[in-house]
Short mmCIF file of C-alpha atoms and ligand atoms in Angstrom, two decimals:
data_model
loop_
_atom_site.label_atom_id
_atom_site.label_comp_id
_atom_site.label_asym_id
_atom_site.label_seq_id
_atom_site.Cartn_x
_atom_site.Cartn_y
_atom_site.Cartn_z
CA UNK B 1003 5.40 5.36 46.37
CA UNK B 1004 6.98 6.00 42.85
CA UNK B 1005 10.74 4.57 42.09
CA UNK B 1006 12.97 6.94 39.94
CA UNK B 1007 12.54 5.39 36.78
CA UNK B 1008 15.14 5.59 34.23
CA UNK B 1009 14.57 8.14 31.12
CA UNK B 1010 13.27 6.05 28.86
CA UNK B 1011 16.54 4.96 25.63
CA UNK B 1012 16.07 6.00 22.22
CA UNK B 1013 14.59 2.32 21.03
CA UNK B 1014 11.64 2.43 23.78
CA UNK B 1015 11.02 6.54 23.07
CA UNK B 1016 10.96 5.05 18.83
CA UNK B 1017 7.86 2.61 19.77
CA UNK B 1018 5.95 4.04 22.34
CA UNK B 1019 6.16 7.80 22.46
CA UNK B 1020 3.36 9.69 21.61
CA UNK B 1021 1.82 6.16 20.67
CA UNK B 1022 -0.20 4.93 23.66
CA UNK B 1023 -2.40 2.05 22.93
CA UNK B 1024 -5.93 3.79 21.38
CA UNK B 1025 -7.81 4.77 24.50
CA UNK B 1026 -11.26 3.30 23.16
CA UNK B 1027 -10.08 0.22 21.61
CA UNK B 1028 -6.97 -0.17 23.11
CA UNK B 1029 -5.38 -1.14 19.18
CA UNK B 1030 -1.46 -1.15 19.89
CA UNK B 1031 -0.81 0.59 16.80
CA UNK B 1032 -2.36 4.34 15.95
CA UNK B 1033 -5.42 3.98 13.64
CA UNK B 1034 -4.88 5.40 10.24
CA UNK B 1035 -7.47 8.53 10.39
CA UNK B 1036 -8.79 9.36 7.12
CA UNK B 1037 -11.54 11.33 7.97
CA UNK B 1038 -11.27 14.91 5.99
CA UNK B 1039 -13.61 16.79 8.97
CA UNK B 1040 -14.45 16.27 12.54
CA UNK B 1041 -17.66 16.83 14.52
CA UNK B 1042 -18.02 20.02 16.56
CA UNK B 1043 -20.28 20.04 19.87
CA UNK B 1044 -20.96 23.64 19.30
CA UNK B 1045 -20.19 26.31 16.84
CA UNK B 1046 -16.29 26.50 17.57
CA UNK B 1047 -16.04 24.02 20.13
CA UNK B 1048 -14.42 20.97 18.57
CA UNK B 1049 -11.90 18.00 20.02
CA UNK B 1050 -9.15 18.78 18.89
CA UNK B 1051 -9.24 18.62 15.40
CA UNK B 1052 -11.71 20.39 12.74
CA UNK B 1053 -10.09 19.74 9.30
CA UNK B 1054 -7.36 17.48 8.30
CA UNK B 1055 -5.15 19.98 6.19
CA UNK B 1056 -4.77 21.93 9.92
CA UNK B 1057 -4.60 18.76 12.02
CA UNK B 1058 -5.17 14.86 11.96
CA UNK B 1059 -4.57 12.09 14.71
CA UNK B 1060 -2.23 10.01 12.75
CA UNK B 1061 0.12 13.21 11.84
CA UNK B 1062 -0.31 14.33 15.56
CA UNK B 1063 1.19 10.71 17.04
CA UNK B 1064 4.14 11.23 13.69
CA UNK B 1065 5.05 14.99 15.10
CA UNK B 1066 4.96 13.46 19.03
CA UNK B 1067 6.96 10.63 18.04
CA UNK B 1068 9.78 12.37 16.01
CA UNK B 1069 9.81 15.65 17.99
CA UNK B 1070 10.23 13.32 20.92
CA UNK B 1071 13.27 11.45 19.13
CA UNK B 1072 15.08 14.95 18.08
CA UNK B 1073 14.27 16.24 21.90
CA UNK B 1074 12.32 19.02 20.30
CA UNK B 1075 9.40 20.66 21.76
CA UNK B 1076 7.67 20.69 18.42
CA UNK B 1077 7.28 19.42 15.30
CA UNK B 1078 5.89 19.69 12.10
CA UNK B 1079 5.07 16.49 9.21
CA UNK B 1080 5.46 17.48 5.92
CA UNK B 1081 4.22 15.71 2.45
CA UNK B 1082 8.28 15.56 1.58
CA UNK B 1083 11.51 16.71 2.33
CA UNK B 1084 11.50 19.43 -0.11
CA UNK B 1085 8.43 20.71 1.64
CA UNK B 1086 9.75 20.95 4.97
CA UNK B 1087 12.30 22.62 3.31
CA UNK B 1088 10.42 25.42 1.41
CA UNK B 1089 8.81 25.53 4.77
CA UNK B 1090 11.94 26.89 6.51
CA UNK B 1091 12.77 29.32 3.77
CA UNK B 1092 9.29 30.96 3.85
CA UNK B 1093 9.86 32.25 7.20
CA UNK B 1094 12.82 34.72 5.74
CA UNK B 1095 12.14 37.93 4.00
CA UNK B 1096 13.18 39.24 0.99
CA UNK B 1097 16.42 40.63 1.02
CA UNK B 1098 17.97 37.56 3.81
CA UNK B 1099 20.27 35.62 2.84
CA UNK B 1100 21.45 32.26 4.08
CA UNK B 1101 24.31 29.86 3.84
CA UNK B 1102 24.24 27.15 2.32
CA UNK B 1103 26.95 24.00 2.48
CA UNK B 1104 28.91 23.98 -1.17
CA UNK B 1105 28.07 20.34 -1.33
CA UNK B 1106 24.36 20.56 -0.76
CA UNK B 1107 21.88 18.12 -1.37
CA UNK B 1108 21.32 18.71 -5.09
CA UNK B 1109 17.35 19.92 -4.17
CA UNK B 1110 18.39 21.42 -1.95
CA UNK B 1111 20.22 24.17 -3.49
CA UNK B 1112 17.83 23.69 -6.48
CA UNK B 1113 15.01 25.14 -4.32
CA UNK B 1114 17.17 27.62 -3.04
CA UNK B 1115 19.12 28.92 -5.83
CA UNK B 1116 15.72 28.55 -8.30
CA UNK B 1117 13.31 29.23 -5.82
CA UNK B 1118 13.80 31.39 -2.94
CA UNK B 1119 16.48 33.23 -4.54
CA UNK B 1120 13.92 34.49 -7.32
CA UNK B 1121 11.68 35.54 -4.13
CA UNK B 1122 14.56 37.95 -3.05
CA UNK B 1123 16.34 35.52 -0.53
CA UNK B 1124 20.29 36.18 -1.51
CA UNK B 1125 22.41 32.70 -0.74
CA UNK B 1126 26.10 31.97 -0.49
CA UNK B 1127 27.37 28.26 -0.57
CA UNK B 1128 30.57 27.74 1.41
CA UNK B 1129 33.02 25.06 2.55
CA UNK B 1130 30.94 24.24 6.08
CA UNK B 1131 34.60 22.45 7.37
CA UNK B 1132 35.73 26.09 6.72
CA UNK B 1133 35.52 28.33 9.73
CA UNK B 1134 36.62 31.34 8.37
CA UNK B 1135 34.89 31.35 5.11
CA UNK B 1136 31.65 30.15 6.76
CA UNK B 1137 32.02 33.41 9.36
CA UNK B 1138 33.41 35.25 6.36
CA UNK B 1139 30.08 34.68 4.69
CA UNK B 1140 27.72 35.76 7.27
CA UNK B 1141 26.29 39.28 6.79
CA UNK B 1142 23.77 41.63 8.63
CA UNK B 1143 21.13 40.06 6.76
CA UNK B 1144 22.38 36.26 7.30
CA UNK B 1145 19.02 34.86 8.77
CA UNK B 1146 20.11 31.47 8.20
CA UNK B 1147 23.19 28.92 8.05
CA UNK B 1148 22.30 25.63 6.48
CA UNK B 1149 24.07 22.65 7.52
CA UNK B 1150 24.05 19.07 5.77
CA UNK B 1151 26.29 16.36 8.17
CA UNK B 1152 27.18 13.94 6.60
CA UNK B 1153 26.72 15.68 3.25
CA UNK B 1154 25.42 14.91 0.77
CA UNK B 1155 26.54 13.12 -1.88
CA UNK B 1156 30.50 13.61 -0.31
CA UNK B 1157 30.05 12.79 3.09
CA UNK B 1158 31.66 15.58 4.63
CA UNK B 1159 31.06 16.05 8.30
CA UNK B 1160 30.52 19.91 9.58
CA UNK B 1161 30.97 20.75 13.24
CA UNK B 1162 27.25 21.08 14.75
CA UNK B 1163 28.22 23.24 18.06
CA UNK B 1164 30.75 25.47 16.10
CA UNK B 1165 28.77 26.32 13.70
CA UNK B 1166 25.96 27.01 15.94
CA UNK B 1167 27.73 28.97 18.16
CA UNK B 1168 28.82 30.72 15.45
CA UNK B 1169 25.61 31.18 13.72
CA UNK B 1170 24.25 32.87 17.00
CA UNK B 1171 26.94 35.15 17.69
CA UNK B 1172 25.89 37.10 14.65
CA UNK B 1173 22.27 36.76 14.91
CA UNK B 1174 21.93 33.56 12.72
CA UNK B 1175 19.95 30.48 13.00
CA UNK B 1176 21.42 27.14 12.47
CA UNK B 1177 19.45 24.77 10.61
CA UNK B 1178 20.62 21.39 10.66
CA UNK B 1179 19.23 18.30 7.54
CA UNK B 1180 19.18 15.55 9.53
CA UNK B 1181 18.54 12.86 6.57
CA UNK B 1182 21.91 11.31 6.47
CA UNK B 1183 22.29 10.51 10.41
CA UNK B 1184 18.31 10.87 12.12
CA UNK B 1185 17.97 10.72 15.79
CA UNK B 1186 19.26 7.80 16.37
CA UNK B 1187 22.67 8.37 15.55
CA UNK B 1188 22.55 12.66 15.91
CA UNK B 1189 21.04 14.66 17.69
CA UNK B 1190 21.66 18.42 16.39
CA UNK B 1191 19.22 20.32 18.70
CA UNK B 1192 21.11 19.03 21.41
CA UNK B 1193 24.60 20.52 20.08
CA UNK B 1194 22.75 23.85 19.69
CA UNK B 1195 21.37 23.89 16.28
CA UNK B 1196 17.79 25.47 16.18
CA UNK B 1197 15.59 23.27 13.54
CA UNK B 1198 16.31 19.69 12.08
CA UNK B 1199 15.13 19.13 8.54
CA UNK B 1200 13.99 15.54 7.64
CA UNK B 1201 13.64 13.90 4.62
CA UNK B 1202 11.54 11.43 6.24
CA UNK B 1203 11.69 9.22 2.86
CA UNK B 1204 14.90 8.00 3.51
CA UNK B 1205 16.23 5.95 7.00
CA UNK B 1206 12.84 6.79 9.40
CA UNK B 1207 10.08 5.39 6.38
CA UNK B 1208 13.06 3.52 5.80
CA UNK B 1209 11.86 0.99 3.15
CA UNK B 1210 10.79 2.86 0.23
CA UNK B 1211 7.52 3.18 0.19
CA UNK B 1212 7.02 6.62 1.21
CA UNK B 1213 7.70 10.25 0.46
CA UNK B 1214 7.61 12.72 3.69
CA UNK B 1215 9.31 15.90 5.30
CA UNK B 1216 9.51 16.84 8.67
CA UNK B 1217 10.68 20.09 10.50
CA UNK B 1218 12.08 19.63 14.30
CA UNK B 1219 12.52 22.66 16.21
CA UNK B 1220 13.31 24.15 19.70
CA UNK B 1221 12.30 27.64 18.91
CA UNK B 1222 9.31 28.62 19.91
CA UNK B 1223 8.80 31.75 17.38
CA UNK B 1224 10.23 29.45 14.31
CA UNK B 1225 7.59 26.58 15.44
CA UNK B 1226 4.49 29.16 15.25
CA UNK B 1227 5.66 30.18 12.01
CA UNK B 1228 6.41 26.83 10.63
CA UNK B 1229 2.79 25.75 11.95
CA UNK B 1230 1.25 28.44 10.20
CA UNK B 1231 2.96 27.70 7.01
CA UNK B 1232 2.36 24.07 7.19
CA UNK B 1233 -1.49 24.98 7.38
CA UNK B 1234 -1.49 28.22 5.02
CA UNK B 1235 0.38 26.37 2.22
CA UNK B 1236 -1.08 22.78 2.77
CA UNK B 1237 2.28 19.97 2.23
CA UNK B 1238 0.74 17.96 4.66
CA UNK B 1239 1.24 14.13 4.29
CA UNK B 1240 -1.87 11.64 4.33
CA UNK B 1241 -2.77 9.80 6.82
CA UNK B 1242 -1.34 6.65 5.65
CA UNK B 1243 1.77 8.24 4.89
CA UNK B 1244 2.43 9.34 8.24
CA UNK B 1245 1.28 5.54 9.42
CA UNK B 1246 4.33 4.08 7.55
CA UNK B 1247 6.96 6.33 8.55
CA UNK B 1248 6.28 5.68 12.66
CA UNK B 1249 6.11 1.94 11.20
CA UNK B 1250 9.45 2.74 10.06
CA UNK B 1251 11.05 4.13 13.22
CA UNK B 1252 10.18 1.72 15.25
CA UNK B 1253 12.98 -0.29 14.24
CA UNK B 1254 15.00 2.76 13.23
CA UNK B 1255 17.50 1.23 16.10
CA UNK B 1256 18.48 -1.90 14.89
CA UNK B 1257 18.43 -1.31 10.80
CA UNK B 1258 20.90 1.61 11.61
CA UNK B 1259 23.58 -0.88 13.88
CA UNK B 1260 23.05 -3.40 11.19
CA UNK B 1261 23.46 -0.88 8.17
CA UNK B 1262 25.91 1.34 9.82
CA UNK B 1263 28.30 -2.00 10.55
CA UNK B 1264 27.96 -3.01 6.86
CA UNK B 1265 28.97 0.32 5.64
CA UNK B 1266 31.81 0.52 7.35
CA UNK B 1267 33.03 -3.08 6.20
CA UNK B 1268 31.93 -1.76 2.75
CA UNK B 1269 34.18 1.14 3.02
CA UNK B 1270 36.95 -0.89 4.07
CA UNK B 1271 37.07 -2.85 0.96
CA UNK B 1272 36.74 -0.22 -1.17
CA UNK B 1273 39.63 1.62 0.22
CA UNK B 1274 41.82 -1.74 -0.35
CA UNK B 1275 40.50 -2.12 -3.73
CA UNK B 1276 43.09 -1.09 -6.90
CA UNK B 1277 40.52 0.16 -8.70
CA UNK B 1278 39.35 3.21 -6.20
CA UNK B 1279 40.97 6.25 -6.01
CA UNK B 1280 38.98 7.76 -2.93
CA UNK B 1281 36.50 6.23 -0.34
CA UNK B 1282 34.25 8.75 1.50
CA UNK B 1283 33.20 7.36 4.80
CA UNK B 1284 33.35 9.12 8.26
CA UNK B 1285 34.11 6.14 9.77
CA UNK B 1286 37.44 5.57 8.31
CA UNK B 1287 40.09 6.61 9.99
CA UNK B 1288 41.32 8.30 6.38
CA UNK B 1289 38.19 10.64 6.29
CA UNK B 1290 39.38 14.30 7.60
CA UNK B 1291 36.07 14.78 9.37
CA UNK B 1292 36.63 10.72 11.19
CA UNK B 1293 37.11 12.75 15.14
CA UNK B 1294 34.66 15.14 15.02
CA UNK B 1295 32.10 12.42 13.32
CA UNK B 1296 33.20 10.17 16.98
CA UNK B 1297 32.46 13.10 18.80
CA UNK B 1298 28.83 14.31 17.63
CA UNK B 1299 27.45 11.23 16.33
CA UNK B 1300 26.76 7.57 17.80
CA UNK B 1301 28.10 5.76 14.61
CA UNK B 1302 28.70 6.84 10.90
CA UNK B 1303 25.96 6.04 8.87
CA UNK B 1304 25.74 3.86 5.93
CA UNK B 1305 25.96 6.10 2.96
CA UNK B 1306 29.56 5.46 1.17
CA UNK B 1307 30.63 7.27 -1.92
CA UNK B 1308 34.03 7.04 -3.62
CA UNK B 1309 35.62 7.78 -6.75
CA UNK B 1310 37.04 5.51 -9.41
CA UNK B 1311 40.65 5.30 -10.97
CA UNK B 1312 38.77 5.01 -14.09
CA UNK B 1313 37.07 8.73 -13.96
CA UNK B 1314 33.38 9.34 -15.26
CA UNK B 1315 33.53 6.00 -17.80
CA UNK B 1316 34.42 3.82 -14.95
CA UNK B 1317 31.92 5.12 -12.43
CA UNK B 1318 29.30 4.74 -15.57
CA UNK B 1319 30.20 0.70 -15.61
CA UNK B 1320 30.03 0.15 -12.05
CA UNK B 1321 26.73 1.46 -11.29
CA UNK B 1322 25.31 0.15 -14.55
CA UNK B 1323 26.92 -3.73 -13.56
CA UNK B 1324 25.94 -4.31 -10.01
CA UNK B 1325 23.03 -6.91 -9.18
CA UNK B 1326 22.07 -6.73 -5.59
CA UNK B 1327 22.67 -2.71 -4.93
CA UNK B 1328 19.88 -1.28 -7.88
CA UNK B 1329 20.76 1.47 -9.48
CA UNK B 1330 18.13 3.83 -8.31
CA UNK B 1331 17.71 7.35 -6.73
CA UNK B 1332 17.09 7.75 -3.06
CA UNK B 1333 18.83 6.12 -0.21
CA UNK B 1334 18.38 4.94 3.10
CA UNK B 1335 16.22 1.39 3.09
CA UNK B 1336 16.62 -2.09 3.46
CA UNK B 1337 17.73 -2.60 0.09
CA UNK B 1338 21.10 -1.32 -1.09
CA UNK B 1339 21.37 1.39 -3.87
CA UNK B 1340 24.05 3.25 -6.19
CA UNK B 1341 23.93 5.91 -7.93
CA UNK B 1342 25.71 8.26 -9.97
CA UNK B 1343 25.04 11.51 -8.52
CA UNK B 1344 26.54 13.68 -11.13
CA UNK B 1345 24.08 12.42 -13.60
CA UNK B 1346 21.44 11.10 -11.47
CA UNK B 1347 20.71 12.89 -7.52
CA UNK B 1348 22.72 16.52 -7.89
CA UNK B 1349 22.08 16.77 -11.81
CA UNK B 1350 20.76 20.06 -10.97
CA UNK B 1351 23.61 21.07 -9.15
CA UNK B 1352 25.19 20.90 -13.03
CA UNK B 1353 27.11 23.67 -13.87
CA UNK B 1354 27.23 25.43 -10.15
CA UNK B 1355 29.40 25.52 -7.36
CA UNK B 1356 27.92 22.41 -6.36
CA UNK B 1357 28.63 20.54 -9.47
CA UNK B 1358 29.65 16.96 -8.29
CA UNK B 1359 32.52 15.07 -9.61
CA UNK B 1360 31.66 12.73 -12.42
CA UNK B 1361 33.94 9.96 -11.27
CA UNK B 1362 32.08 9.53 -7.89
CA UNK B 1363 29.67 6.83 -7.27
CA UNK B 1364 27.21 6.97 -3.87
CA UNK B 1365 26.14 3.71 -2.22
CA UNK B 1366 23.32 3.49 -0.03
CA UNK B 1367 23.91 0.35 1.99
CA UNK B 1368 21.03 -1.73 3.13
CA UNK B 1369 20.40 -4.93 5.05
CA UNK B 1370 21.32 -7.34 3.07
CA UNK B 1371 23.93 -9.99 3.92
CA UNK B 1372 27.46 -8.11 4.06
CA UNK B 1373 29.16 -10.87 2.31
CA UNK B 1374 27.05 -10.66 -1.28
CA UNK B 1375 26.87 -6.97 -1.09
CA UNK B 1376 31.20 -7.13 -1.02
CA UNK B 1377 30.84 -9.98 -3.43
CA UNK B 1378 28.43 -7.97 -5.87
CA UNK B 1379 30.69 -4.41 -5.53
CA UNK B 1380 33.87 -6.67 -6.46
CA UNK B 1381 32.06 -8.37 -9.55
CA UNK B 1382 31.20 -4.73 -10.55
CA UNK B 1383 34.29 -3.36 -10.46
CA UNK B 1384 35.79 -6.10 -11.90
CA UNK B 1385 33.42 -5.12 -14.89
CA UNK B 1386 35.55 -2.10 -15.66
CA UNK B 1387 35.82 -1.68 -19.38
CA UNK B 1388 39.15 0.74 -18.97
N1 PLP X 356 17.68 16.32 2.14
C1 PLP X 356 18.51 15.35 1.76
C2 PLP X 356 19.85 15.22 2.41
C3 PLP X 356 18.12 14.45 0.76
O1 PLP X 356 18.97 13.47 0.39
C4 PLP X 356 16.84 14.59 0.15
C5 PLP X 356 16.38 13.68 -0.93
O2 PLP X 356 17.17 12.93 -1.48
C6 PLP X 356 16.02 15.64 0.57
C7 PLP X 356 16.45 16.48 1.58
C8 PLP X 356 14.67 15.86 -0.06
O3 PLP X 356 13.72 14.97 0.43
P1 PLP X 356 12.44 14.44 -0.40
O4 PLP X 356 12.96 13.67 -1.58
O5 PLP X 356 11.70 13.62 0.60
O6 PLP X 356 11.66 15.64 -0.84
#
């Protein structure tokens, strides 16, 4: 007779689902599938897969796995996060618009504002925290409303259900970039958002060695589309690159607790620091989205940005003089980063609405011990030249 078992937590879903030991070798991790074709037994009649642009073994484990992790019914690997992106755009029509968040991911309103809007798609970025100007901004041909939580690079935190609800009630969908939380520590389907955007570069490869996208969804038209597109246009990642990102989320779990604890002790010594005029951390009490960031997320992440007494010359020394967090783009991996996103991550948000403030700094914080990365952010600071 069968006991009630338990449904299974997020660590044992991150290792095992959709990743059954190979049924004819039993290997305990999925084989890396390179091949380009597969046999067919007849003309038409094939196992499963026929060409590896439309499907291949590793991907299929990757969508299981992540779908699994955002509780969505499907989804979709793409070669980066940009793709799965431009993947979600080509499903409007010329003449839609969408909303996008004022503080966007610098790409991300690239490949909107550059992009889609040259295609016909019309776009207006708001103040997400904003009710009314976020429902002030929604017209009859508002297919979309684009939501970054945490943001990025300001760490703002936007309310998932509200704006869902919200979305819906005038015919919207909500679309939700994951990148900055994942899975583990948000789950946006689950507060009524209708597809999760990944770049799957960041926290689930989660040590810099790989560029991917993914697209999470629980909407069964939007999935059919998104499938079509991901075969019809071809951003598929290799084999090997889908490989290292369910490498990566297997331990997706514990770097988070580690990184997310760090952060926050990060934070704190910024804030205390005479030198900093503004730390941006949801997990500070100080941060005006801290409540709704405890209510829709398990912790607060480990991206930190603040701004400097000092304005854009002072920001310039400190991520030039740091030793253990590299100056480098990206975020999300064992090894700290900072970065100067005015000149560096939202450069080509230069000039627009989006435009970030030159005296900001982001920090990506890694796994490192907590006391050097403190020790390395004081020396830095201390390097200030004004
Ligand atoms: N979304 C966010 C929040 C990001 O930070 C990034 C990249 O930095 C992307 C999407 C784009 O992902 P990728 O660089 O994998 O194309």
């Amino acid at each position: 007779m069968n006991e009630a078992r338990r449904t299974p937590g997020f660590e044992t879903l991150a290792i095992h689902a959709g990743q059954d030991p190979d049924p004819t070798t039993g290997a305990v991790v999925p084989p890396i599938h390179l091949a380009t074709t597969y046999a067919q037994d007849d003309v038409g009649s094939h196992r499963g897969f026929e060409y590896s642009r439309s499907g291949n073994p590793t991907r299929a484990v990757l969508e299981t796995a992540l779908a699994t992790l955002e509780g969505a019914p499907y989804g979709f690997a793409f070669a980066s996060g940009m793709a799965a992106e431009d993947a979600v755009l080509r499903t409007l029509a010329p003449g839609d618009h969408v909303v996008i968040p004022n503080d966007a991911y610098g790409g991300t309103y690239r490949l909107v504002a550059r992009v889609h809007h040259a295609q016909g798609i019309a776009f207006s970025p708001v103040e997400l925290s904003d009710a009314s100007a976020v429902a002030g901004s929604i017209g009859p041909r508002t297919r979309l409303v684009w939501v970054e939580t945490p943001s990025n690079p300001l760490l703002q935190v936007a309310d998932v259900a509200a704006l869902a609800e919200l979305a819906h009630s005038r015919g919207a969908l909500l679309v939700v970039d994951n990148t900055f939380a994942t899975p583990y520590l948000q789950q946006p389907l689950s507060l009524g958002a209708d597809v999760v955007v990944h770049s799957t570069t960041k926290y689930l490869g989660g040590h810099s060695d790989v560029v991917g996208g993914f697209v999470a969804t629980s909407d069964e038209a939007i999935a059919e589309r998104i499938g079509f597109l991901q075969n019809a246009t071809g951003a598929v990642p290799g084999p090997f690159d889908c490989y290292l990102v369910l490498r990566g989320l297997k331990t997706l779990a514990v770097r988070l607790d580690r990184q997310c604890q760090s952060a926050l002790a990060v934070a704190r010594f910024l804030e205390a620091h005479e030198k900093v005029a503004r730390v941006r951390y949801p997990g500070l009490e100080s941060h005006p989205g801290h409540d709704l960031a405890k209510a829709q997320m398990r912790d607060f992440g480990a991206m930190v940005s603040f701004t400097l007494r000092g304005g854009e010359p002072a920001a310039l020394d400190v991520a030039a003089s740091t030793g253990i967090f590299t100056l480098a783009e990206s975020l999300g991996a064992v090894e700290s980063l900072i970065e100067h996103p005015a000149r560096m991550t939202h450069l080509s948000a230069a000039g627009s609405a989006l435009e970030v403030d030159p005296a900001l700094v982001r920090l990506s914080v890694g796994l490192e011990t907590l006391e050097d990365l403190i020790d390395d952010l004081d020396r830095a600071l201390g390097s200030i030249r004004s």
